[in-house]
mmCIF file with all atom_site columns, C-alpha atoms in Angstrom:
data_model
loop_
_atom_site.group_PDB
_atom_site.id
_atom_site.type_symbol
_atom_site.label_atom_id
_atom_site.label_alt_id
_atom_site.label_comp_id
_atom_site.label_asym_id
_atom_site.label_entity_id
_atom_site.label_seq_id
_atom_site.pdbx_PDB_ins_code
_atom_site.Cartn_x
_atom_site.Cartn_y
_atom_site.Cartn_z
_atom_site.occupancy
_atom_site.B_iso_or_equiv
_atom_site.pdbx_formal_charge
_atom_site.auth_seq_id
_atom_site.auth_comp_id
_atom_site.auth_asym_id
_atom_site.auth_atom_id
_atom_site.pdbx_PDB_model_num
ATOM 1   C CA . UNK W 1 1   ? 184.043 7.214  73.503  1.00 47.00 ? 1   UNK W CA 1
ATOM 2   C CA . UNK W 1 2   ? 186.019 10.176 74.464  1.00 52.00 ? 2   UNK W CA 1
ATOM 3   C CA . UNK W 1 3   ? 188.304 10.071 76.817  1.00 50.00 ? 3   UNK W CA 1
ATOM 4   C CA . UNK W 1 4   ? 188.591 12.853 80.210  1.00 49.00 ? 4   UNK W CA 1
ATOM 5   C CA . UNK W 1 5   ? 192.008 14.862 78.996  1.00 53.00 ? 5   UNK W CA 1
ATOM 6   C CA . UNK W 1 6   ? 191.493 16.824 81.866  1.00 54.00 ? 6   UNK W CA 1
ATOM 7   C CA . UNK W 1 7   ? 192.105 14.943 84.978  1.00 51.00 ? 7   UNK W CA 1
ATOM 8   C CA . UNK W 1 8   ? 191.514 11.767 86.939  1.00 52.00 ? 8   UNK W CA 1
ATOM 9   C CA . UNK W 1 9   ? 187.481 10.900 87.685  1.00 50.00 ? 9   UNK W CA 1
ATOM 10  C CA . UNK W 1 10  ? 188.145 10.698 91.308  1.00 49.00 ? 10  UNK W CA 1
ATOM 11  C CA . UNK W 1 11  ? 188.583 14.686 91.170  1.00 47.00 ? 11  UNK W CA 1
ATOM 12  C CA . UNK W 1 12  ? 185.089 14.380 90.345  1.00 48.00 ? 12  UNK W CA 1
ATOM 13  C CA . UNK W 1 13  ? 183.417 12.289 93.156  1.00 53.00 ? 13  UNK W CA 1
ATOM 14  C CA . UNK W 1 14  ? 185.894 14.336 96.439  1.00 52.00 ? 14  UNK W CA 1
ATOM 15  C CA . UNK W 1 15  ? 185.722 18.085 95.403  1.00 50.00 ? 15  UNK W CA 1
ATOM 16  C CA . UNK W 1 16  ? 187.752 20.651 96.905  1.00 51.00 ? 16  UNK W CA 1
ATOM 17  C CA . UNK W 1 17  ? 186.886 22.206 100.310 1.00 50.00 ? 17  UNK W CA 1
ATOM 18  C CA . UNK W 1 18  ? 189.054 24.860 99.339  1.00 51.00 ? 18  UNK W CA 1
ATOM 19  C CA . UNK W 1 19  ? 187.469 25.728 96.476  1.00 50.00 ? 19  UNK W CA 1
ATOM 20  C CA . UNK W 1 20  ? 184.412 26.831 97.583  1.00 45.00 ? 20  UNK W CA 1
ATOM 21  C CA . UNK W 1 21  ? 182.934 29.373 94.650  1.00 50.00 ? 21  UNK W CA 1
ATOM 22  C CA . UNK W 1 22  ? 181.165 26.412 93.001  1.00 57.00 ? 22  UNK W CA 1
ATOM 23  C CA . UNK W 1 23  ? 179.038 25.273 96.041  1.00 72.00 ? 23  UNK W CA 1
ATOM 24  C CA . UNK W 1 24  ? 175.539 26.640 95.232  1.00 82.00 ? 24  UNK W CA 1
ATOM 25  C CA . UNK W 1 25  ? 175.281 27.792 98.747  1.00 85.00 ? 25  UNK W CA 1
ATOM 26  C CA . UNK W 1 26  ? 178.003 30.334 98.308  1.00 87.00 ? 26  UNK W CA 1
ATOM 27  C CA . UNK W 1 27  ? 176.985 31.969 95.120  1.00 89.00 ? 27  UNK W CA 1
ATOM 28  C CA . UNK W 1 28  ? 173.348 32.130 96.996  1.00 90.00 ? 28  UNK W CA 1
ATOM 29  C CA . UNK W 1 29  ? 175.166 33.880 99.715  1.00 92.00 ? 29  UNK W CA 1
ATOM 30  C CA . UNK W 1 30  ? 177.229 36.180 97.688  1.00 93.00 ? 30  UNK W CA 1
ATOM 31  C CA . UNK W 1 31  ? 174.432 37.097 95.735  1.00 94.00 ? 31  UNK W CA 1
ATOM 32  C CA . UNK W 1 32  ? 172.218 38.068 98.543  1.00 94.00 ? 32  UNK W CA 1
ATOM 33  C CA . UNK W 1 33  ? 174.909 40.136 100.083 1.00 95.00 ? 33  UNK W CA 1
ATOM 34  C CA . UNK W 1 34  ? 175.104 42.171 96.931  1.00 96.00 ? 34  UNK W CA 1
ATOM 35  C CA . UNK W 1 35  ? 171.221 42.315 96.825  1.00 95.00 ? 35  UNK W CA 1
ATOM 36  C CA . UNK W 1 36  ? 170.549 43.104 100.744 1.00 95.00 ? 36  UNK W CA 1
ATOM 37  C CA . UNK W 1 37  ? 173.743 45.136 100.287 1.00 96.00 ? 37  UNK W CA 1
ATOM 38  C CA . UNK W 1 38  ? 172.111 47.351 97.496  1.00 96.00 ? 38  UNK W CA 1
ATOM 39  C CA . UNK W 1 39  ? 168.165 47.825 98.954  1.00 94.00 ? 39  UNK W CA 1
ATOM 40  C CA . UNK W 1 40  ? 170.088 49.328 102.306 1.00 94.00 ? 40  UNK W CA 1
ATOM 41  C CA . UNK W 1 41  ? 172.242 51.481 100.525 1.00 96.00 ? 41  UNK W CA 1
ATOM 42  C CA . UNK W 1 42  ? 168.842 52.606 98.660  1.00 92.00 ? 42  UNK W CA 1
ATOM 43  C CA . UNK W 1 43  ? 167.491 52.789 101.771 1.00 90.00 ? 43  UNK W CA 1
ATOM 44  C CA . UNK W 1 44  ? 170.321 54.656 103.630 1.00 92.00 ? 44  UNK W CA 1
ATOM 45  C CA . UNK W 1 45  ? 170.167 57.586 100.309 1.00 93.00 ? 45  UNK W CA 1
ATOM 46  C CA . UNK W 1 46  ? 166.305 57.652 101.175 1.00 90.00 ? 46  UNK W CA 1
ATOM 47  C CA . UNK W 1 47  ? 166.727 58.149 104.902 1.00 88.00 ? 47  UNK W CA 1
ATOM 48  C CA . UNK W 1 48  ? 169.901 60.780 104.522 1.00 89.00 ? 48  UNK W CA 1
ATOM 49  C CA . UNK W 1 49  ? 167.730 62.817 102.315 1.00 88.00 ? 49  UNK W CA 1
ATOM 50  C CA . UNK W 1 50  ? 164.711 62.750 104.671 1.00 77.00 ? 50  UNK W CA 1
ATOM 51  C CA . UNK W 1 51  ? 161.971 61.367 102.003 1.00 70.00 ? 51  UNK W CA 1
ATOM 52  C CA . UNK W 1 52  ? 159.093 61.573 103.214 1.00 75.00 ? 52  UNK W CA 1
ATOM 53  C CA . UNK W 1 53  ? 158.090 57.238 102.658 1.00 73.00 ? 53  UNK W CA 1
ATOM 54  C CA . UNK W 1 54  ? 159.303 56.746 106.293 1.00 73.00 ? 54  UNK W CA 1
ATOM 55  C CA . UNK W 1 55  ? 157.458 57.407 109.346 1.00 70.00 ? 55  UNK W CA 1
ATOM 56  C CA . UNK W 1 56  ? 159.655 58.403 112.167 1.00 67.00 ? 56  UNK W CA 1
ATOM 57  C CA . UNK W 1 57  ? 157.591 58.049 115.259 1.00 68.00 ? 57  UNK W CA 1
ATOM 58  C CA . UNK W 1 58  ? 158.317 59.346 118.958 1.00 69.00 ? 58  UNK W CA 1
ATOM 59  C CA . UNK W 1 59  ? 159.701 57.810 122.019 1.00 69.00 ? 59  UNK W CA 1
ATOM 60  C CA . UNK W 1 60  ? 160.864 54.918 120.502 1.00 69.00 ? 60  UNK W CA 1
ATOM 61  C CA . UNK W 1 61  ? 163.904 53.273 122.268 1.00 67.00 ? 61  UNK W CA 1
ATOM 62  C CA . UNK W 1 62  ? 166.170 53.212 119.782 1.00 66.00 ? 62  UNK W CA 1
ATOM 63  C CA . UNK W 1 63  ? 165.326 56.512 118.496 1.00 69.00 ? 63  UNK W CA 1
ATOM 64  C CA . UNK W 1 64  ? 168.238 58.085 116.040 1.00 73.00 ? 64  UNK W CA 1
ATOM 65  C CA . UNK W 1 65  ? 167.547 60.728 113.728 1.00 79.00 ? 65  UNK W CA 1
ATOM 66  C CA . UNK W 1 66  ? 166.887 59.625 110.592 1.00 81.00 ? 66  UNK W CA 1
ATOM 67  C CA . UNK W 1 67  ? 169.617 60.998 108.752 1.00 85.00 ? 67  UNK W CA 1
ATOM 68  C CA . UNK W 1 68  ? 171.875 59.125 111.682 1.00 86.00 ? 68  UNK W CA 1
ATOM 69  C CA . UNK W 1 69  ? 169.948 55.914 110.667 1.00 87.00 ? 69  UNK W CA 1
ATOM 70  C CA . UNK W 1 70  ? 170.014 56.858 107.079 1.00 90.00 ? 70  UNK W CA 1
ATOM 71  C CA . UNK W 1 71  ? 174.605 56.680 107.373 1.00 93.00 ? 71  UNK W CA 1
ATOM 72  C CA . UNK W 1 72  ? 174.382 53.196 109.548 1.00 93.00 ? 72  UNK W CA 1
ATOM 73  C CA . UNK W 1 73  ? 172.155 51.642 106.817 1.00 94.00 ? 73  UNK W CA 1
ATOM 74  C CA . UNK W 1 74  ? 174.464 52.950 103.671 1.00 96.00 ? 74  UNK W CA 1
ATOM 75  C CA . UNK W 1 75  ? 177.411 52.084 105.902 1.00 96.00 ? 75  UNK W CA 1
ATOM 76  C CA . UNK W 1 76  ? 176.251 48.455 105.996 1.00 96.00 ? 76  UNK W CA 1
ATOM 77  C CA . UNK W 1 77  ? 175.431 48.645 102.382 1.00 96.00 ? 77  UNK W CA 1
ATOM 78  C CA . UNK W 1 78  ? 178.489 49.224 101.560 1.00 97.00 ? 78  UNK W CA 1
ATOM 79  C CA . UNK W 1 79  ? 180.049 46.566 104.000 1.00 97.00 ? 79  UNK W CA 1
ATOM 80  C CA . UNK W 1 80  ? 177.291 43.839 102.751 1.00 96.00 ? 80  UNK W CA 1
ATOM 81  C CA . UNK W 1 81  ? 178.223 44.405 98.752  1.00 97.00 ? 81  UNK W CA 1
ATOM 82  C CA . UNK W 1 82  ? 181.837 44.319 99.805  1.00 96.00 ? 82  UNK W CA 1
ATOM 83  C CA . UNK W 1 83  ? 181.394 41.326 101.472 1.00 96.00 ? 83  UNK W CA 1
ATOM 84  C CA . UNK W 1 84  ? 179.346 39.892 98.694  1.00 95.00 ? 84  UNK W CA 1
ATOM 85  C CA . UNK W 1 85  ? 182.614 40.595 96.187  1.00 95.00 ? 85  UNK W CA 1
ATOM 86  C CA . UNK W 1 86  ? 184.304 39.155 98.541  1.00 94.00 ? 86  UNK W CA 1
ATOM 87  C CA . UNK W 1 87  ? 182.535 35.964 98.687  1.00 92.00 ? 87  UNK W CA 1
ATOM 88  C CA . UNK W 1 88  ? 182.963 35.107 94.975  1.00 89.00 ? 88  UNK W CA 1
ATOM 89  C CA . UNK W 1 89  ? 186.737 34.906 95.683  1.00 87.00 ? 89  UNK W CA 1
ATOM 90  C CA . UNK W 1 90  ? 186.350 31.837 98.420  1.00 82.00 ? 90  UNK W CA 1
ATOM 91  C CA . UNK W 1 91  ? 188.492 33.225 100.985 1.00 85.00 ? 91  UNK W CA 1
ATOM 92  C CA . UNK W 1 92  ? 187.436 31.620 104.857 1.00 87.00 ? 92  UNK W CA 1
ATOM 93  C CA . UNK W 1 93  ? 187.430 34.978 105.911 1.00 91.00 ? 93  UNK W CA 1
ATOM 94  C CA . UNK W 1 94  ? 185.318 36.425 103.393 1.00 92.00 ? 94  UNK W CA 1
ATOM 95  C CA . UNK W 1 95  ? 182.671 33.782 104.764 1.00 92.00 ? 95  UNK W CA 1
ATOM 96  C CA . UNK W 1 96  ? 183.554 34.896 108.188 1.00 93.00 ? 96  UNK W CA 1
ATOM 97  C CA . UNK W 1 97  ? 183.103 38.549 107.678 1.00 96.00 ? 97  UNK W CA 1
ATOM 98  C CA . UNK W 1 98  ? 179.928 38.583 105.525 1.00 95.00 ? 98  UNK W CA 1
ATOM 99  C CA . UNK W 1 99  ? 178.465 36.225 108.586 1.00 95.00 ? 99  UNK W CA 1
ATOM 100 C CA . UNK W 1 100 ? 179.231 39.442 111.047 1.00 97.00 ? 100 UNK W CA 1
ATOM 101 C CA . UNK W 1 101 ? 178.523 42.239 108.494 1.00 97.00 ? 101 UNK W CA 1
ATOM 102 C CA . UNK W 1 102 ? 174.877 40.185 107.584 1.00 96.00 ? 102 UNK W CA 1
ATOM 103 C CA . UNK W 1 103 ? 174.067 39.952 110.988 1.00 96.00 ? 103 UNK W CA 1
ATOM 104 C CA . UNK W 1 104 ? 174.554 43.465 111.767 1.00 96.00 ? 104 UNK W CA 1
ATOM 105 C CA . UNK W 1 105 ? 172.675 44.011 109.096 1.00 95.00 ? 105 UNK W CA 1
ATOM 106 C CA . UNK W 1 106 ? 169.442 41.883 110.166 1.00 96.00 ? 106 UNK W CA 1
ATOM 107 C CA . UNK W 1 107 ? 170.071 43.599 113.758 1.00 95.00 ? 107 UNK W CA 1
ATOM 108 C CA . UNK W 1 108 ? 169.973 47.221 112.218 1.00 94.00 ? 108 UNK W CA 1
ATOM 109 C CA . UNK W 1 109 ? 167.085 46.509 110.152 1.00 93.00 ? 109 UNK W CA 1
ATOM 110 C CA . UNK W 1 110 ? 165.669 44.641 113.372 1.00 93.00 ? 110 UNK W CA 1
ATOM 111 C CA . UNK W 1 111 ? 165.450 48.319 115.057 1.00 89.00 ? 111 UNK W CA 1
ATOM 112 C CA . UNK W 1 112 ? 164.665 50.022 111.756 1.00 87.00 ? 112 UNK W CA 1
ATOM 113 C CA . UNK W 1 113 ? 160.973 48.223 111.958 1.00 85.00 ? 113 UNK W CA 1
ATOM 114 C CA . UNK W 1 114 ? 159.038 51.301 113.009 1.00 83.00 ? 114 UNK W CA 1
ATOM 115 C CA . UNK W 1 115 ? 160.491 53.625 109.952 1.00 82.00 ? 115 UNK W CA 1
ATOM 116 C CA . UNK W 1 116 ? 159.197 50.789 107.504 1.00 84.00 ? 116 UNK W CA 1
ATOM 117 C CA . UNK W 1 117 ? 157.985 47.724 108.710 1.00 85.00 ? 117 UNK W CA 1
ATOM 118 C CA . UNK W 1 118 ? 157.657 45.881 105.402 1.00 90.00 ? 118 UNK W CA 1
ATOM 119 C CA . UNK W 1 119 ? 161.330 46.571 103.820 1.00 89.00 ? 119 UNK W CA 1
ATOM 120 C CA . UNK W 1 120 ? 162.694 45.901 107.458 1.00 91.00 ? 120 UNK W CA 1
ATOM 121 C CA . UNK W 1 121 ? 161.550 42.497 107.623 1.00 95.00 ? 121 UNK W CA 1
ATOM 122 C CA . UNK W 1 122 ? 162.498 41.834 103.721 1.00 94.00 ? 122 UNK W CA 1
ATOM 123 C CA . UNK W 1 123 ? 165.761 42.765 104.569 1.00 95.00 ? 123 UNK W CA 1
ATOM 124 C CA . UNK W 1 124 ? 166.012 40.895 107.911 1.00 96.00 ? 124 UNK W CA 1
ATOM 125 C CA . UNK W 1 125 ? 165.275 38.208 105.705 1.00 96.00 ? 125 UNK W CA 1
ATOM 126 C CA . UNK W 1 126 ? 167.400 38.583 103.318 1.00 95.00 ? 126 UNK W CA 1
ATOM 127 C CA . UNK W 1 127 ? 170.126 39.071 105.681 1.00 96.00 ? 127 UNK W CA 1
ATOM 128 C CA . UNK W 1 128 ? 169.166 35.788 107.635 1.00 97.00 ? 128 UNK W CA 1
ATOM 129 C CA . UNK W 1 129 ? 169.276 33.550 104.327 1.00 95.00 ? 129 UNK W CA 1
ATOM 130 C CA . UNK W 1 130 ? 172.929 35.032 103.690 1.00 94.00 ? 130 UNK W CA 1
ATOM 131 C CA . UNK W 1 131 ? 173.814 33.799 106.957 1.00 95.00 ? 131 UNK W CA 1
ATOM 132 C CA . UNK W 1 132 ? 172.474 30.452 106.969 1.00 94.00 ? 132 UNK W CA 1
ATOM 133 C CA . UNK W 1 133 ? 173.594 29.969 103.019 1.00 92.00 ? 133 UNK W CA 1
ATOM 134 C CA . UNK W 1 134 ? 177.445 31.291 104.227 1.00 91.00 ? 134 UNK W CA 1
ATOM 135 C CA . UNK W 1 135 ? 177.138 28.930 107.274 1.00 89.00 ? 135 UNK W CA 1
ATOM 136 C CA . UNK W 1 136 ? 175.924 25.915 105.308 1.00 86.00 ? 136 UNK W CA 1
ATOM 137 C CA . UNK W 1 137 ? 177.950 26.358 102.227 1.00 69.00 ? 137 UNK W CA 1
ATOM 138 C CA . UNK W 1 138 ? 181.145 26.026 105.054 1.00 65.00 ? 138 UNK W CA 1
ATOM 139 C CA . UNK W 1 139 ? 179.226 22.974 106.495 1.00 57.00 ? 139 UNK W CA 1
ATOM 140 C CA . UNK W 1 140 ? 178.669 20.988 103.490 1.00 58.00 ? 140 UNK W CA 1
ATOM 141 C CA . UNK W 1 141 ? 182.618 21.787 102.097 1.00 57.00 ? 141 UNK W CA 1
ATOM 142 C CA . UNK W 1 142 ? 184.159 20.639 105.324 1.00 55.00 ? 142 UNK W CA 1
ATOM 143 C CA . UNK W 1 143 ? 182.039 17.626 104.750 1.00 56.00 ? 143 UNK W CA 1
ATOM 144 C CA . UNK W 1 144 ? 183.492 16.961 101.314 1.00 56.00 ? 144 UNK W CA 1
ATOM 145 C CA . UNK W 1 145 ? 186.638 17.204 102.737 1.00 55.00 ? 145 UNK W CA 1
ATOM 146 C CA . UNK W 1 146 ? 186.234 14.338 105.618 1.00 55.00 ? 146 UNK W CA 1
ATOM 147 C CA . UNK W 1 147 ? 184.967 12.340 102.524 1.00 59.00 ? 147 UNK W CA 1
ATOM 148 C CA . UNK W 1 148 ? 188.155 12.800 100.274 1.00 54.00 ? 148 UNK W CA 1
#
């Protein structure tokens, strides 16, 4: 049989909380901040440039024009893909800020639903699964780190 060259088994059983890019979790969450992070900056270019696709309708509460919504969605697109990047590296506070930048995001989208109701709520979903996958992945690693 071969033998491990490199390292101890027991490295095996107690992994790392502080290396937190292999938890499945956090590449989830990374990966859905790029992805949420890309569909709002395509839908921030769409708004800016007044397509016609959305509906803007009239006395609405939160009413913005939609070139103003069009800048807070690429805004956030931006923020959500940098956070995304930033996830991949493991930093706590990468974790931390894509948790405040995705829930602005599901919040934005939240009063986006009467410009497009369907691709509001896909992103408010997507933005909600980031959240919980960046919140769980931090659960389950401080877990493994009582353990060790």
């Amino acid at each position: 049989m071969a033998s491990d060259i490199t390292g101890t088994k027991a490295s095996y059983r107690n992994p790392s909380p502080s290396h937190a890019p292999t938890s499945g979790t956090t590449l989830l969450a990374a990966v859905l901040l790029i992805l949420g992070g890309a569909m709002a900056i395509c839908e921030g270019i769409a708004a800016i440039t007044k397509d016609r696709v959305f509906v803007v309708t009239r006395h609405y509460v939160f009413e913005f024009s939609l070139t103003g919504w069009g800048w807070v969605h690429l805004i956030l697109g931006i923020a959500l893909v940098l956070a995304g990047c930033a996830v991949f590296s493991g930093a706590l506070w990468a974790r931390f800020f894509g948790v405040a930048v995705a829930g602005l995001g599901a919040i934005a989208n939240f009063l986006w639903l009467p410009y497009y109701p369907l691709w509001a709520l896909v992103l408010i979903a997507v933005n909600i699964l980031a959240v919980w996958a960046l919140c769980m992945g931090m659960h389950r690693e401080a877990d493994a780190g009582l353990k060790a």
